């Protein structure tokens, strides 16, 4: 009898302690990890040939592109070879290089043909 009373009191004590002191659960909010990467911009040369054409040469590591950007509509010029398509917006000065087949973007950067050192 004494054993069952002791067991009952022990269980009752634990139950009352659990009811009196609520446990606080920490909520973990997942935080995205930001991995800093160096933005790689290829060495870029552009020369305007006429109103509708800009000669371009890009080089970065093993990547090389040389061609003539043809004016499409507005201020957008496009050139391509078997692997990549190069687009240049003269208004925003943005160069975008994508894979022709998959559409994967390789480069996206600002390039101005003006000599800004002379300003």
mmCIF file of C-alpha atoms in Angstrom:
data_model
loop_
_atom_site.group_PDB
_atom_site.id
_atom_site.type_symbol
_atom_site.label_atom_id
_atom_site.label_comp_id
_atom_site.label_asym_id
_atom_site.label_seq_id
_atom_site.Cartn_x
_atom_site.Cartn_y
_atom_site.Cartn_z
ATOM 1 C CA UNK A 1 0.000 0.000 0.000
ATOM 2 C CA UNK A 2 2.779 2.334 0.866
ATOM 3 C CA UNK A 3 4.423 1.664 -2.505
ATOM 4 C CA UNK A 4 1.290 2.528 -4.488
ATOM 5 C CA UNK A 5 0.737 5.703 -2.420
ATOM 6 C CA UNK A 6 4.327 6.780 -3.015
ATOM 7 C CA UNK A 7 3.987 6.049 -6.705
ATOM 8 C CA UNK A 8 0.724 8.018 -6.856
ATOM 9 C CA UNK A 9 2.261 11.017 -5.047
ATOM 10 C CA UNK A 10 5.323 10.926 -7.306
ATOM 11 C CA UNK A 11 3.237 10.821 -10.480
ATOM 12 C CA UNK A 12 0.934 13.537 -9.118
ATOM 13 C CA UNK A 13 3.966 15.727 -8.271
ATOM 14 C CA UNK A 14 5.419 15.414 -11.743
ATOM 15 C CA UNK A 15 2.041 16.142 -13.312
ATOM 16 C CA UNK A 16 1.528 19.246 -11.172
ATOM 17 C CA UNK A 17 5.071 20.502 -11.887
ATOM 18 C CA UNK A 18 4.478 20.014 -15.602
ATOM 19 C CA UNK A 19 1.144 21.829 -15.361
ATOM 20 C CA UNK A 20 2.550 24.704 -13.297
ATOM 21 C CA UNK A 21 5.745 25.325 -15.260
ATOM 22 C CA UNK A 22 5.000 25.258 -18.952
ATOM 23 C CA UNK A 23 7.976 24.480 -21.105
ATOM 24 C CA UNK A 24 8.897 26.979 -23.742
ATOM 25 C CA UNK A 25 9.812 25.527 -27.098
ATOM 26 C CA UNK A 26 12.219 27.497 -29.210
ATOM 27 C CA UNK A 27 10.943 28.026 -32.704
ATOM 28 C CA UNK A 28 13.672 27.819 -35.287
ATOM 29 C CA UNK A 29 13.100 29.946 -38.340
ATOM 30 C CA UNK A 30 15.215 28.842 -41.280
ATOM 31 C CA UNK A 31 17.556 31.588 -42.441
ATOM 32 C CA UNK A 32 18.789 31.567 -46.014
ATOM 33 C CA UNK A 33 22.514 31.398 -46.359
ATOM 34 C CA UNK A 34 24.085 34.072 -48.482
ATOM 35 C CA UNK A 35 27.308 33.004 -50.060
ATOM 36 C CA UNK A 36 29.305 35.938 -51.330
ATOM 37 C CA UNK A 37 30.575 35.399 -54.805
ATOM 38 C CA UNK A 38 32.812 37.640 -56.793
ATOM 39 C CA UNK A 39 30.957 39.042 -59.778
ATOM 40 C CA UNK A 40 32.957 38.144 -62.853
ATOM 41 C CA UNK A 41 32.766 40.537 -65.779
ATOM 42 C CA UNK A 42 34.522 39.616 -69.008
ATOM 43 C CA UNK A 43 36.999 41.968 -70.632
ATOM 44 C CA UNK A 44 34.772 43.863 -73.058
ATOM 45 C CA UNK A 45 35.602 45.866 -76.176
ATOM 46 C CA UNK A 46 32.946 47.610 -78.267
ATOM 47 C CA UNK A 47 33.330 49.805 -81.337
ATOM 48 C CA UNK A 48 30.418 51.394 -83.117
ATOM 49 C CA UNK A 49 30.673 50.688 -86.857
ATOM 50 C CA UNK A 50 27.530 52.532 -87.947
ATOM 51 C CA UNK A 51 23.972 53.225 -86.723
ATOM 52 C CA UNK A 52 22.985 49.573 -86.967
ATOM 53 C CA UNK A 53 26.170 47.702 -86.025
ATOM 54 C CA UNK A 54 28.518 47.492 -83.054
ATOM 55 C CA UNK A 55 31.647 45.321 -83.131
ATOM 56 C CA UNK A 56 32.078 43.445 -79.848
ATOM 57 C CA UNK A 57 34.774 41.277 -78.299
ATOM 58 C CA UNK A 58 34.355 39.532 -74.938
ATOM 59 C CA UNK A 59 37.017 37.524 -73.140
ATOM 60 C CA UNK A 60 37.048 35.941 -69.679
ATOM 61 C CA UNK A 61 39.170 32.875 -68.984
ATOM 62 C CA UNK A 62 38.370 30.279 -71.634
ATOM 63 C CA UNK A 63 35.262 32.154 -72.791
ATOM 64 C CA UNK A 64 35.771 34.220 -75.934
ATOM 65 C CA UNK A 65 33.215 35.870 -78.194
ATOM 66 C CA UNK A 66 33.776 38.133 -81.159
ATOM 67 C CA UNK A 67 31.056 39.349 -83.473
ATOM 68 C CA UNK A 68 28.917 42.153 -84.821
ATOM 69 C CA UNK A 69 25.909 43.267 -82.800
ATOM 70 C CA UNK A 70 23.015 44.012 -85.165
ATOM 71 C CA UNK A 71 20.362 46.543 -84.186
ATOM 72 C CA UNK A 72 16.941 44.962 -83.657
ATOM 73 C CA UNK A 73 14.236 47.208 -82.219
ATOM 74 C CA UNK A 74 14.663 50.245 -80.045
ATOM 75 C CA UNK A 75 18.149 50.422 -78.558
ATOM 76 C CA UNK A 76 18.735 46.646 -78.475
ATOM 77 C CA UNK A 77 21.591 45.037 -80.408
ATOM 78 C CA UNK A 78 22.029 41.249 -80.721
ATOM 79 C CA UNK A 79 24.800 38.922 -81.928
ATOM 80 C CA UNK A 80 25.161 35.167 -81.617
ATOM 81 C CA UNK A 81 27.312 32.224 -82.512
ATOM 82 C CA UNK A 82 26.696 28.476 -82.167
ATOM 83 C CA UNK A 83 26.739 28.569 -78.363
ATOM 84 C CA UNK A 84 25.840 31.995 -76.978
ATOM 85 C CA UNK A 85 23.670 35.011 -77.678
ATOM 86 C CA UNK A 86 24.951 38.455 -76.711
ATOM 87 C CA UNK A 87 22.491 41.296 -76.188
ATOM 88 C CA UNK A 88 23.376 44.932 -75.572
ATOM 89 C CA UNK A 89 20.862 47.628 -74.668
ATOM 90 C CA UNK A 90 22.349 50.975 -75.651
ATOM 91 C CA UNK A 91 19.808 52.840 -73.494
ATOM 92 C CA UNK A 92 20.518 51.043 -70.218
ATOM 93 C CA UNK A 93 24.132 50.080 -71.118
ATOM 94 C CA UNK A 94 23.425 46.469 -70.071
ATOM 95 C CA UNK A 95 25.224 43.496 -71.640
ATOM 96 C CA UNK A 96 23.601 40.072 -71.253
ATOM 97 C CA UNK A 97 25.195 36.821 -72.443
ATOM 98 C CA UNK A 98 23.055 33.669 -72.467
ATOM 99 C CA UNK A 99 23.342 30.095 -73.690
ATOM 100 C CA UNK A 100 21.375 29.781 -76.938
ATOM 101 C CA UNK A 101 20.030 26.308 -76.236
ATOM 102 C CA UNK A 102 19.250 26.376 -72.508
ATOM 103 C CA UNK A 103 18.750 30.099 -71.875
ATOM 104 C CA UNK A 104 21.184 29.995 -68.953
ATOM 105 C CA UNK A 105 22.527 33.455 -68.193
ATOM 106 C CA UNK A 106 26.323 33.622 -68.153
ATOM 107 C CA UNK A 107 26.905 37.353 -67.745
ATOM 108 C CA UNK A 108 24.730 40.356 -66.952
ATOM 109 C CA UNK A 109 26.566 43.640 -66.397
ATOM 110 C CA UNK A 110 26.708 47.331 -67.264
ATOM 111 C CA UNK A 111 29.129 48.512 -69.964
ATOM 112 C CA UNK A 112 29.419 52.007 -71.392
ATOM 113 C CA UNK A 113 31.159 52.698 -74.690
ATOM 114 C CA UNK A 114 31.940 56.272 -73.593
ATOM 115 C CA UNK A 115 35.335 57.119 -72.175
ATOM 116 C CA UNK A 116 34.205 57.959 -68.656
ATOM 117 C CA UNK A 117 37.736 58.845 -67.601
ATOM 118 C CA UNK A 118 37.541 61.932 -69.808
ATOM 119 C CA UNK A 119 34.387 63.287 -68.141
#
